[in-house]
Amino acid sequence: MKDYHITHHAAERYRERRCRHPLYITADLSRARPATKGKLRKARRWPRAGQRLLITPDGFAFVAAGAVIVTCFPLGG
C-alpha cells in the first residue's frame, strides 16, 4: 500500500459516510484499487486533472491527488 496523507476533510467524510471510527480508513485504503475507465463510466464520475479514484471492492471511493487522500464517498449504482 502506498503511504497516503489523509486530510482532515477526508477523515470527516469517512466518519459521516462509512464508519464512525476513522482508523478503519487505512484498511479500506489497502483494499482500494485505481478505477478503470469502465468503472468510471458506469459510476458517471470522472476525476479532475491530477486526481484519481481508488475504489474498494464493496463500492466506496477515495479521491487521491498525488499521495494525499482528498475526500471519499460511496458509489451509487
PDB file of C-alpha atoms in Angstrom:
ATOM      1  CA  MET A   1       0.000   0.000   0.000  1.00  0.00           C
ATOM      2  CA  LYS A   2       1.241   3.442  -0.883  1.00  0.00           C
ATOM      3  CA  ASP A   3       1.764   5.841   2.032  1.00  0.00           C
ATOM      4  CA  TYR A   4      -1.062   8.350   1.794  1.00  0.00           C
ATOM      5  CA  HIS A   5      -1.583  11.533   3.765  1.00  0.00           C
ATOM      6  CA  ILE A   6      -5.247  11.725   4.778  1.00  0.00           C
ATOM      7  CA  THR A   7      -6.709  15.218   5.026  1.00  0.00           C
ATOM      8  CA  HIS A   8      -8.985  16.250   7.877  1.00  0.00           C
ATOM      9  CA  HIS A   9     -11.807  16.695   5.357  1.00  0.00           C
ATOM     10  CA  ALA A  10     -11.394  13.112   4.115  1.00  0.00           C
ATOM     11  CA  ALA A  11     -11.420  11.731   7.672  1.00  0.00           C
ATOM     12  CA  GLU A  12     -14.604  13.682   8.459  1.00  0.00           C
ATOM     13  CA  ARG A  13     -16.330  12.432   5.292  1.00  0.00           C
ATOM     14  CA  TYR A  14     -15.266   8.877   6.103  1.00  0.00           C
ATOM     15  CA  ARG A  15     -16.848   9.144   9.558  1.00  0.00           C
ATOM     16  CA  GLU A  16     -20.066  10.554   8.072  1.00  0.00           C
ATOM     17  CA  ARG A  17     -20.429   8.196   5.133  1.00  0.00           C
ATOM     18  CA  ARG A  18     -18.740   4.944   6.054  1.00  0.00           C
ATOM     19  CA  CYS A  19     -17.674   4.239   9.636  1.00  0.00           C
ATOM     20  CA  ARG A  20     -17.641   6.203  12.866  1.00  0.00           C
ATOM     21  CA  HIS A  21     -14.109   5.068  13.697  1.00  0.00           C
ATOM     22  CA  PRO A  22     -11.546   6.678  11.344  1.00  0.00           C
ATOM     23  CA  LEU A  23      -8.847   4.040  11.917  1.00  0.00           C
ATOM     24  CA  TYR A  24     -10.639   1.700   9.504  1.00  0.00           C
ATOM     25  CA  ILE A  25      -9.751   4.095   6.688  1.00  0.00           C
ATOM     26  CA  THR A  26      -6.288   2.505   6.417  1.00  0.00           C
ATOM     27  CA  ALA A  27      -7.814  -0.962   5.980  1.00  0.00           C
ATOM     28  CA  ASP A  28     -10.131   0.339   3.263  1.00  0.00           C
ATOM     29  CA  LEU A  29      -7.250   2.117   1.527  1.00  0.00           C
ATOM     30  CA  SER A  30      -5.202  -1.083   1.489  1.00  0.00           C
ATOM     31  CA  ARG A  31      -8.089  -2.842  -0.329  1.00  0.00           C
ATOM     32  CA  ALA A  32      -8.765   0.031  -2.753  1.00  0.00           C
ATOM     33  CA  ARG A  33      -7.565  -0.183  -6.347  1.00  0.00           C
ATOM     34  CA  PRO A  34      -7.365   2.505  -9.040  1.00  0.00           C
ATOM     35  CA  ALA A  35     -10.589   2.843 -11.009  1.00  0.00           C
ATOM     36  CA  THR A  36     -10.656   1.663 -14.597  1.00  0.00           C
ATOM     37  CA  LYS A  37     -12.242   3.734 -17.348  1.00  0.00           C
ATOM     38  CA  GLY A  38     -15.151   1.297 -17.451  1.00  0.00           C
ATOM     39  CA  LYS A  39     -15.868   1.668 -13.730  1.00  0.00           C
ATOM     40  CA  LEU A  40     -15.645   5.450 -14.024  1.00  0.00           C
ATOM     41  CA  ARG A  41     -18.152   5.471 -16.886  1.00  0.00           C
ATOM     42  CA  LYS A  42     -20.503   3.142 -15.020  1.00  0.00           C
ATOM     43  CA  ALA A  43     -20.401   5.373 -11.925  1.00  0.00           C
ATOM     44  CA  ARG A  44     -20.681   8.507 -14.102  1.00  0.00           C
ATOM     45  CA  ARG A  45     -17.732  10.039 -12.285  1.00  0.00           C
ATOM     46  CA  TRP A  46     -14.604  11.478 -13.797  1.00  0.00           C
ATOM     47  CA  PRO A  47     -11.842  12.840 -11.563  1.00  0.00           C
ATOM     48  CA  ARG A  48     -10.388  16.274 -12.141  1.00  0.00           C
ATOM     49  CA  ALA A  49      -6.937  16.693 -13.648  1.00  0.00           C
ATOM     50  CA  GLY A  50      -4.255  15.443 -11.275  1.00  0.00           C
ATOM     51  CA  GLN A  51      -6.696  13.325  -9.269  1.00  0.00           C
ATOM     52  CA  ARG A  52      -7.621   9.664  -9.426  1.00  0.00           C
ATOM     53  CA  LEU A  53     -10.270   7.451  -7.876  1.00  0.00           C
ATOM     54  CA  LEU A  54      -9.414   4.474  -5.694  1.00  0.00           C
ATOM     55  CA  ILE A  55     -12.350   2.075  -5.350  1.00  0.00           C
ATOM     56  CA  THR A  56     -12.820  -0.635  -2.707  1.00  0.00           C
ATOM     57  CA  PRO A  57     -14.386  -3.971  -3.730  1.00  0.00           C
ATOM     58  CA  ASP A  58     -17.643  -3.007  -1.991  1.00  0.00           C
ATOM     59  CA  GLY A  59     -18.018   0.269  -3.907  1.00  0.00           C
ATOM     60  CA  PHE A  60     -16.571   3.012  -1.715  1.00  0.00           C
ATOM     61  CA  ALA A  61     -14.345   5.539  -3.474  1.00  0.00           C
ATOM     62  CA  PHE A  62     -11.426   7.650  -2.300  1.00  0.00           C
ATOM     63  CA  VAL A  63     -10.196  10.653  -4.287  1.00  0.00           C
ATOM     64  CA  ALA A  64      -6.403  10.872  -4.331  1.00  0.00           C
ATOM     65  CA  ALA A  65      -4.353  13.820  -5.536  1.00  0.00           C
ATOM     66  CA  GLY A  66      -0.809  12.530  -5.625  1.00  0.00           C
ATOM     67  CA  ALA A  67      -0.138  10.980  -2.208  1.00  0.00           C
ATOM     68  CA  VAL A  68      -2.983  12.866  -0.496  1.00  0.00           C
ATOM     69  CA  ILE A  69      -6.477  11.479   0.090  1.00  0.00           C
ATOM     70  CA  VAL A  70      -8.727  14.490  -0.504  1.00  0.00           C
ATOM     71  CA  THR A  71     -12.234  13.089   0.082  1.00  0.00           C
ATOM     72  CA  CYS A  72     -14.295   9.918  -0.109  1.00  0.00           C
ATOM     73  CA  PHE A  73     -17.836   8.877  -0.984  1.00  0.00           C
ATOM     74  CA  PRO A  74     -19.981   5.795  -1.694  1.00  0.00           C
ATOM     75  CA  LEU A  75     -20.508   4.951  -5.351  1.00  0.00           C
ATOM     76  CA  GLY A  76     -24.156   4.758  -6.287  1.00  0.00           C
ATOM     77  CA  GLY A  77     -25.475   2.278  -8.800  1.00  0.00           C
TER      78      GLY A  77
END
